[in-house]
Amino acid sequence: MGTAINWILANWSALLVPVAVFLFVLLIVLLLRRRIYEALDRWLSRSGWKGNRILLRAFRVPSLLWCFIAALYVGLTVSALPLVWKALIGNGLGTIFVLSLSIAIFRFGSGLILIYGEKYQIPWHGIVVTRNIARIVILIVTVLALLDIWGIRTSTAVLLIGVVILAAALAFRDALSNLLAGSQLGTTKKIRAGDYIKLDTGEEGSVVEVKWDTTLIKAPNESLIIIPNSRLLRQTIINYGHLLKKAKEPFRFNSRAHMTELTGLRARNLRELRNILKTASDATIFFHTHHFLQEHHFLTPEPSNDLAVWVTDALGDQVLGERLASVDTFEFTTLESLKERMVSILDEYLATEAPLREAMEGREFYFMKSISVIFALPDVVTDLREFVAALSRISTSSLYFHIFEARLRLGKGLNDFSIWLRDSLGEEELAEEIARHDPYTYTLEGLRSSLIRLVEKRIQ
Amino acid sequence: MLGSKLPGKVIQNINSTFVGGGVAEILNRMVPLLGQLGVDARWDVIKGDTDFFQVTKKFHNALHGRQETITKADFEIFKETTEKNLKEMELKGDIIYVHDPQPAGLIARKSKSGKKWIWRCHIDVSHPNEEVWRFLEPFVVQYDSAVFSAPAFSRELPIRQFLISPSIDPLSDKNKELPQETIDSVMEKYGIPKDKPIITQVSRFDYLKDPVGVIEAFEMVRKSINCRLVLAGGTASDDPESEKVLTEVNERAGDNPDIHVLLVPPNSDIEINALQRASTIILQKSLREGFGLTVSEALWKAKPVVASAVGGIPLQVKNKLTGLLSHGIAGTAFALRQLLTNPDYAKWLGQNGKEHIRYNFLITRHLRDYLLLFISLEHPGDIIHL
């Protein structure tokens, strides 16, 4: 200690100038820093940019340090120290500057990643990974800069780092592509938690979470589908948006199996046909107005009631056959009223007292009954999206039951779908649209497609 | 799901033969499949000597409407064999499912058994010999339900009657897809050149299948269109008449090189399959028919079909939609000519026919009908909520 004091006392005149220069420069750069900070603060505050506080906070201490470094460097330059000492101290100051700059940039970058990660709803894992990547890049650049300051050749190091980065990129290429896809999904907001999506590969469901590498989807059957983000981005995605209104009561899909019961009753002419028809049960009327549709639903959308076919083919009466065929089943809401209409047509014809034609032996009209066995399916839906998904997978028997059987056979006067949409979901307009839809003019698959289109249109 | 509604129930099928004919064919498939659905289905046959089966063959023909002389002795033979079977047959089922008239008399044990009884009539009884029907009716009305293959077979009875059409198994040897080499080898084996359109009727040699009428219709077509006829069939152990019919057919065919009469041994399902697939048109010119499974088989192979409007055939062939119906020899010849000269129309009919079979006459539908039938025994209404 005494030696140092003695040295200073002996060389005070040689120290005076560098110290004075140091203090003067320090004062100047501190004042300059303060002005810059105040101006920057005002400007950033006006801009409303969320990163201003982070920027100012990140550079507050390092910038103070840089003022000292700048003043010391100028003082060092005018000092009488040997060149070797000057170079050594200059490298030391450069090292401190680079390290402090790296820390400032890292803090600022981390803050920005956090702000924009939250803004674009990037999953937390994605934010952490992005921050770590930024940290590694800054570290590498810092190390290279320090090596350069101390005069160490960096070309080998750069090559080595390049090889390591390449190897890491190859090893984690899937993870990287998923990460980038995840970031893209987050920033573009194409898919968010709660959205209901449908992929062109058939998977569909509600998005539970968009993670940094995968997206979790809850399928209508409650199973969890995990899709890598990179795969998700390569697909065509239908996004139906957020969860829809939930029904007061869920819709429970049923199906029906059908048996044909024979009555043993047969008609040979129109009078016998009319007399038996007059007392026929609903099960008989339903059978003879619907079984062609059920058996030949793949073939033709044209509805055909058995009476019309028999009168035309077996009795050869084209005119009466056409009258019976033109009875629009869709107009009637009860089987009894449908029967009355058929009977009235036959009565009108019989009143003309035209000669009765007899069917050939074996071509008589055989009265039959439809026996329906109704059973519940596991499909239960609570909103339109679940409803349309179920519509696409239920059997044609289930569709047939809810559209045709429920309306006429069970005497509801309206199809089950419309009743549920109106009463439980409050979708009066859609319910009305489906109710107006004449199902007798479609094949069953055609009807299914048409209903799906209507509901999907409503969802969108 | 429907199978689970029959917990612990044993279904006992009873008929007259394990081999030959449509009933045995159906049960061979149906019994194991019901088992796979968790339904305990079993199959027994009644015992009978040659005399008994000759009588039941007469009954069969008479119920189909053919003129038969049935004597008192015939009824006695039937009753005696029934009595023997009543003593020997072990009734293990909760539901006794009796097929055709041969075992129908077993119903005498119903009152003691407390079981549910179903009579399954596989034959066309739309115009039965009244004497035979009056003999059988007292048995039939004691059953809980009767099942027929076509609406025209039903009669006014005091019991419930159901319509259950038979079916085909698309995976069986008779219906599965075959490689072209197999088809070619079968045609080669039977010496049938593929140089011109082939019209084929596959059925047992039986008067009711009208094989002679088929030859007559073919000869009418052959006058204007160069084609071949294949008549392929076999015999059944409960049908002693087949040999006689075969002889008559061979005589009628004479030495016409375009007519091929083939006696196909039992269990030649792949050969029958190949013959049908190699054919241009499938014909089924039956005079009476139970259901006519050969028509379903042909339609399943997307072949255009010409068939008589008898028995269950109109259920399968919707005229001009899934095939052509005919009512006589001339009409059959006309329909054949229509299809031979309009291959696109023939193809359209064949494709429609295949879809019709897919939706209505495959074994899956048949299985479902059986389960529904068993369930319906406990549910008398028109609408059953399970």
Coordinates of C-alpha atoms in Angstrom, one line a residue, chain B residues 48-375:
Chain B
G48 CA -87.0 -91.0 -40.9
D49 CA -86.8 -93.9 -43.3
T50 CA -87.1 -93.9 -47.1
D51 CA -90.9 -94.3 -47.0
F52 CA -91.1 -91.3 -44.7
F53 CA -89.0 -89.1 -47.0
Q54 CA -91.0 -90.2 -50.0
V55 CA -94.2 -89.1 -48.2
T56 CA -92.7 -85.8 -47.2
K57 CA -91.5 -85.3 -50.8
K58 CA -95.1 -85.8 -51.9
F59 CA -96.2 -83.4 -49.2
H60 CA -93.6 -80.9 -50.4
N61 CA -94.8 -81.2 -54.0
A62 CA -98.5 -81.0 -53.0
L63 CA -97.9 -78.0 -50.8
H64 CA -96.2 -76.4 -53.8
G65 CA -99.5 -77.1 -55.7
R66 CA -98.4 -80.0 -57.7
Q67 CA -100.9 -82.8 -58.4
E68 CA -100.0 -85.6 -56.0
T69 CA -101.9 -88.7 -54.9
I70 CA -101.7 -88.7 -51.2
T71 CA -103.1 -91.9 -49.6
K72 CA -104.3 -92.6 -46.1
A73 CA -101.2 -94.8 -45.8
D74 CA -99.0 -91.8 -46.5
F75 CA -100.6 -89.8 -43.7
E76 CA -100.1 -92.9 -41.4
I77 CA -96.4 -93.1 -42.3
F78 CA -96.0 -89.4 -41.5
K79 CA -97.8 -89.9 -38.2
E80 CA -95.8 -93.0 -37.2
T81 CA -92.5 -91.3 -37.9
T82 CA -93.6 -88.2 -36.1
E83 CA -94.6 -90.4 -33.1
K84 CA -91.2 -92.0 -33.1
N85 CA -89.5 -88.7 -33.2
L86 CA -91.7 -87.3 -30.5
K87 CA -90.4 -90.0 -28.2
E88 CA -86.8 -89.8 -29.3
M89 CA -86.2 -86.1 -29.9
E90 CA -84.7 -84.3 -26.9
L91 CA -86.1 -80.8 -26.6
K92 CA -83.2 -78.8 -25.2
G93 CA -84.2 -75.3 -26.4
D94 CA -86.2 -72.5 -24.8
I95 CA -87.3 -71.7 -28.3
I96 CA -87.9 -74.6 -30.6
Y97 CA -87.5 -73.6 -34.2
V98 CA -89.0 -76.2 -36.5
H99 CA -88.2 -76.0 -40.2
D100 CA -90.6 -77.2 -42.9
P101 CA -93.4 -79.8 -42.7
Q102 CA -91.4 -82.9 -42.0
P103 CA -90.8 -82.2 -38.2
A104 CA -94.0 -80.1 -37.9
G105 CA -95.8 -82.7 -35.8
L106 CA -93.3 -82.3 -32.9
I107 CA -95.5 -79.5 -31.7
A108 CA -97.5 -82.2 -29.9
R109 CA -95.0 -81.8 -27.1
K110 CA -95.6 -78.1 -26.7
S111 CA -98.1 -78.3 -23.9
K112 CA -95.7 -80.2 -21.8
S113 CA -92.6 -78.3 -22.6
G114 CA -93.7 -74.7 -21.8
K115 CA -91.3 -73.5 -24.5
K116 CA -91.9 -71.1 -27.4
W117 CA -92.4 -72.8 -30.7
I118 CA -91.9 -71.4 -34.2
W119 CA -92.7 -73.1 -37.4
R120 CA -90.5 -72.0 -40.3
C121 CA -92.0 -72.8 -43.7
H122 CA -89.4 -72.6 -46.4
I123 CA -91.7 -73.7 -49.2
D124 CA -94.2 -72.0 -51.4
V125 CA -97.6 -72.8 -49.8
S126 CA -99.5 -70.2 -51.8
H127 CA -101.5 -72.8 -53.6
P128 CA -101.3 -75.9 -51.5
N129 CA -103.0 -79.2 -52.0
E130 CA -105.9 -78.6 -49.6
E131 CA -105.9 -82.1 -48.3
V132 CA -102.3 -81.9 -47.2
W133 CA -102.7 -78.4 -45.8
R134 CA -105.7 -79.5 -43.8
F135 CA -103.6 -82.3 -42.4
L136 CA -100.8 -79.9 -41.4
E137 CA -102.8 -76.9 -40.3
P138 CA -103.8 -78.3 -36.9
F139 CA -100.1 -78.6 -36.2
V140 CA -99.3 -75.2 -37.5
V141 CA -101.9 -73.3 -35.5
Q142 CA -100.4 -74.7 -32.2
Y143 CA -97.1 -72.8 -32.8
D144 CA -96.5 -69.4 -31.3
S145 CA -95.5 -68.0 -34.6
A146 CA -95.0 -69.0 -38.2
V147 CA -92.5 -67.7 -40.6
F148 CA -92.8 -67.6 -44.4
S149 CA -90.4 -66.6 -47.1
A150 CA -92.9 -64.6 -49.2
P151 CA -96.1 -62.7 -48.6
A152 CA -98.1 -64.9 -50.9
F153 CA -97.4 -67.9 -48.6
S154 CA -99.2 -66.5 -45.7
R155 CA -102.7 -67.5 -44.8
E156 CA -105.3 -66.3 -42.3
L157 CA -104.1 -68.0 -39.2
P158 CA -104.8 -67.4 -35.5
I159 CA -101.1 -67.1 -34.8
R160 CA -98.6 -64.3 -35.7
Q161 CA -96.9 -64.8 -39.0
F162 CA -93.6 -63.2 -40.0
L163 CA -91.9 -62.7 -43.3
I164 CA -88.2 -63.7 -43.2
S165 CA -86.5 -64.0 -46.5
P166 CA -83.6 -66.4 -46.7
S167 CA -80.1 -65.0 -47.4
I168 CA -76.7 -65.8 -48.8
D169 CA -73.3 -65.7 -47.2
P170 CA -71.1 -63.5 -49.3
L171 CA -68.0 -65.1 -47.9
S172 CA -69.0 -68.7 -48.6
D173 CA -67.5 -70.8 -51.3
K174 CA -70.6 -70.3 -53.4
N175 CA -70.5 -66.6 -53.3
K176 CA -67.0 -65.4 -52.7
E177 CA -64.9 -63.7 -55.4
L178 CA -62.9 -66.2 -57.5
P179 CA -59.8 -65.8 -59.5
Q180 CA -60.2 -66.0 -63.3
E181 CA -58.0 -69.1 -63.4
T182 CA -60.4 -71.0 -61.1
I183 CA -63.4 -70.0 -63.3
D184 CA -61.5 -71.1 -66.4
S185 CA -60.5 -74.4 -64.9
V186 CA -64.1 -75.2 -64.0
M187 CA -65.3 -74.3 -67.4
E188 CA -62.6 -76.5 -68.9
K189 CA -63.5 -79.4 -66.5
Y190 CA -67.1 -79.4 -67.7
G191 CA -66.2 -78.9 -71.3
I192 CA -68.0 -75.6 -71.7
P193 CA -66.3 -73.3 -74.3
K194 CA -66.5 -69.6 -73.7
D195 CA -66.9 -68.8 -77.3
K196 CA -70.5 -67.3 -77.0
P197 CA -72.9 -66.0 -74.4
I198 CA -73.8 -68.5 -71.7
I199 CA -77.3 -68.7 -70.1
T200 CA -77.2 -70.7 -66.9
Q201 CA -79.8 -72.2 -64.6
V202 CA -78.5 -73.6 -61.4
S203 CA -81.0 -75.7 -59.4
R204 CA -81.8 -79.1 -58.2
F205 CA -83.2 -81.4 -60.9
D206 CA -86.8 -81.0 -59.9
Y207 CA -90.0 -80.6 -61.9
L208 CA -90.8 -77.4 -60.0
K209 CA -87.6 -75.8 -61.4
D210 CA -89.0 -76.5 -64.9
P211 CA -85.7 -77.6 -66.5
V212 CA -87.5 -78.8 -69.6
G213 CA -89.2 -75.4 -69.9
V214 CA -85.7 -73.8 -69.7
I215 CA -84.5 -75.9 -72.7
E216 CA -87.6 -74.8 -74.7
A217 CA -87.0 -71.1 -73.9
F218 CA -83.4 -71.5 -74.8
E219 CA -84.2 -73.1 -78.2
M220 CA -86.5 -70.2 -79.0
V221 CA -83.7 -67.8 -78.2
R222 CA -81.1 -69.9 -80.1
K223 CA -83.0 -69.5 -83.3
S224 CA -81.8 -65.9 -83.5
I225 CA -78.9 -65.5 -81.1
N226 CA -75.9 -67.8 -80.9
C227 CA -75.5 -68.8 -77.3
R228 CA -75.1 -71.7 -74.9
L229 CA -77.3 -73.1 -72.1
V230 CA -75.9 -74.6 -68.9
L231 CA -78.3 -76.6 -66.7
A232 CA -76.4 -77.3 -63.5
G233 CA -77.8 -79.1 -60.5
G234 CA -77.5 -81.7 -57.9
T235 CA -79.7 -83.9 -55.7
A236 CA -80.7 -83.8 -52.0
S237 CA -80.9 -86.8 -49.7
D238 CA -84.6 -86.0 -49.0
D239 CA -85.5 -85.8 -52.7
P240 CA -85.8 -89.2 -54.3
E241 CA -87.3 -87.7 -57.5
S242 CA -84.1 -86.0 -58.8
E243 CA -82.7 -88.9 -60.8
K244 CA -85.9 -89.2 -62.8
V245 CA -86.0 -85.5 -63.6
L246 CA -82.3 -85.6 -64.7
T247 CA -83.0 -88.4 -67.1
E248 CA -85.9 -86.5 -68.7
V249 CA -83.8 -83.4 -69.0
N250 CA -81.0 -85.3 -70.7
E251 CA -83.4 -86.9 -73.1
R252 CA -84.9 -83.4 -74.0
A253 CA -81.5 -81.9 -74.5
G254 CA -80.6 -84.7 -76.9
D255 CA -77.3 -84.2 -78.6
N256 CA -77.5 -80.4 -78.9
P257 CA -73.9 -79.3 -78.4
D258 CA -75.0 -75.9 -77.1
I259 CA -76.8 -77.5 -74.1
H260 CA -74.7 -78.6 -71.2
V261 CA -76.5 -80.6 -68.5
L262 CA -74.2 -80.9 -65.5
L263 CA -74.8 -83.1 -62.5
V264 CA -72.8 -81.3 -60.0
P265 CA -72.0 -83.4 -56.8
P266 CA -72.9 -82.0 -53.4
N267 CA -70.3 -79.7 -51.8
S268 CA -69.3 -78.3 -55.2
D269 CA -69.9 -74.8 -54.2
I270 CA -66.8 -73.3 -55.8
E271 CA -67.8 -75.0 -59.1
I272 CA -71.3 -73.6 -58.9
N273 CA -69.8 -70.2 -58.1
A274 CA -67.5 -70.4 -61.1
L275 CA -70.3 -71.5 -63.4
Q276 CA -72.4 -68.5 -62.3
R277 CA -69.6 -66.1 -62.7
A278 CA -68.8 -67.4 -66.2
S279 CA -72.4 -66.9 -67.3
T280 CA -73.7 -64.0 -69.3
I281 CA -77.3 -64.4 -67.9
I282 CA -78.6 -66.4 -65.0
L283 CA -82.1 -67.9 -65.4
Q284 CA -84.4 -69.2 -62.8
K285 CA -87.5 -70.5 -64.5
S286 CA -89.2 -72.1 -61.5
L287 CA -92.9 -73.1 -61.6
R288 CA -93.0 -72.9 -57.8
E289 CA -90.3 -71.6 -55.6
G290 CA -89.7 -71.2 -51.9
F291 CA -87.5 -68.2 -52.1
G292 CA -85.0 -69.0 -54.8
L293 CA -81.6 -68.5 -53.3
T294 CA -79.9 -69.1 -56.6
V295 CA -81.4 -65.8 -57.7
S296 CA -79.8 -64.1 -54.8
E297 CA -76.5 -65.8 -55.6
A298 CA -76.7 -64.6 -59.2
L299 CA -77.6 -61.1 -58.3
W300 CA -74.8 -60.9 -55.8
K301 CA -72.4 -61.7 -58.6
A302 CA -74.0 -58.7 -60.5
K303 CA -75.3 -61.0 -63.2
P304 CA -78.5 -60.0 -65.1
V305 CA -81.2 -62.4 -64.1
V306 CA -84.4 -63.6 -65.8
A307 CA -86.7 -65.3 -63.4
S308 CA -90.2 -66.5 -62.9
A309 CA -92.5 -64.3 -60.8
V310 CA -93.1 -67.0 -58.3
G311 CA -92.5 -67.5 -54.6
G312 CA -89.9 -65.2 -53.2
I313 CA -88.4 -64.3 -56.5
P314 CA -90.3 -61.0 -56.9
L315 CA -88.9 -59.9 -53.6
Q316 CA -85.4 -60.2 -55.2
V317 CA -86.2 -59.3 -58.8
K318 CA -88.0 -56.0 -59.1
N319 CA -89.0 -56.1 -62.7
K320 CA -86.8 -53.8 -64.9
L321 CA -85.0 -52.5 -61.8
T322 CA -83.0 -55.5 -60.5
G323 CA -83.7 -58.0 -63.2
L324 CA -86.5 -59.2 -65.5
L325 CA -89.5 -61.2 -64.4
S326 CA -91.3 -63.7 -66.7
H327 CA -94.5 -65.7 -66.6
G328 CA -94.0 -68.4 -69.2
I329 CA -91.6 -70.0 -71.7
A330 CA -92.2 -67.3 -74.4
G331 CA -91.8 -64.5 -71.9
T332 CA -88.6 -66.0 -70.6
A333 CA -87.3 -66.3 -74.2
F334 CA -88.2 -62.7 -74.8
A335 CA -86.5 -61.5 -71.7
L336 CA -83.4 -63.5 -72.5
R337 CA -83.2 -61.9 -76.0
Q338 CA -83.7 -58.4 -74.5
L339 CA -80.6 -58.9 -72.3
L340 CA -78.4 -60.6 -74.8
T341 CA -78.9 -57.9 -77.4
N342 CA -78.6 -55.0 -74.8
P343 CA -75.5 -55.7 -72.7
D344 CA -75.4 -52.2 -71.2
Y345 CA -79.0 -52.6 -69.9
A346 CA -78.1 -56.1 -68.7
K347 CA -75.1 -54.7 -66.8
W348 CA -77.2 -51.9 -65.2
L349 CA -79.7 -54.5 -64.0
G350 CA -77.0 -56.7 -62.6
Q351 CA -75.4 -53.8 -60.7
N352 CA -78.7 -52.8 -59.2
G353 CA -79.4 -56.4 -58.3
K354 CA -76.1 -56.6 -56.4
E355 CA -77.0 -53.6 -54.4
H356 CA -80.4 -54.9 -53.7
I357 CA -78.9 -58.1 -52.3
R358 CA -76.3 -56.2 -50.3
Y359 CA -79.0 -54.3 -48.4
N360 CA -81.7 -56.9 -48.1
F361 CA -80.6 -60.5 -48.6
L362 CA -77.2 -61.0 -47.0
I363 CA -76.8 -63.3 -44.0
T364 CA -76.3 -60.3 -41.7
R365 CA -79.9 -59.2 -42.4
H366 CA -81.1 -62.8 -41.9
L367 CA -79.3 -63.1 -38.6
R368 CA -80.9 -59.8 -37.5
D369 CA -84.3 -61.1 -38.5
Y370 CA -83.8 -64.3 -36.5
L371 CA -82.9 -62.3 -33.4
L372 CA -85.8 -60.0 -33.9
L373 CA -88.1 -63.0 -34.3
F374 CA -86.9 -64.5 -31.0
I375 CA -87.3 -61.2 -29.3

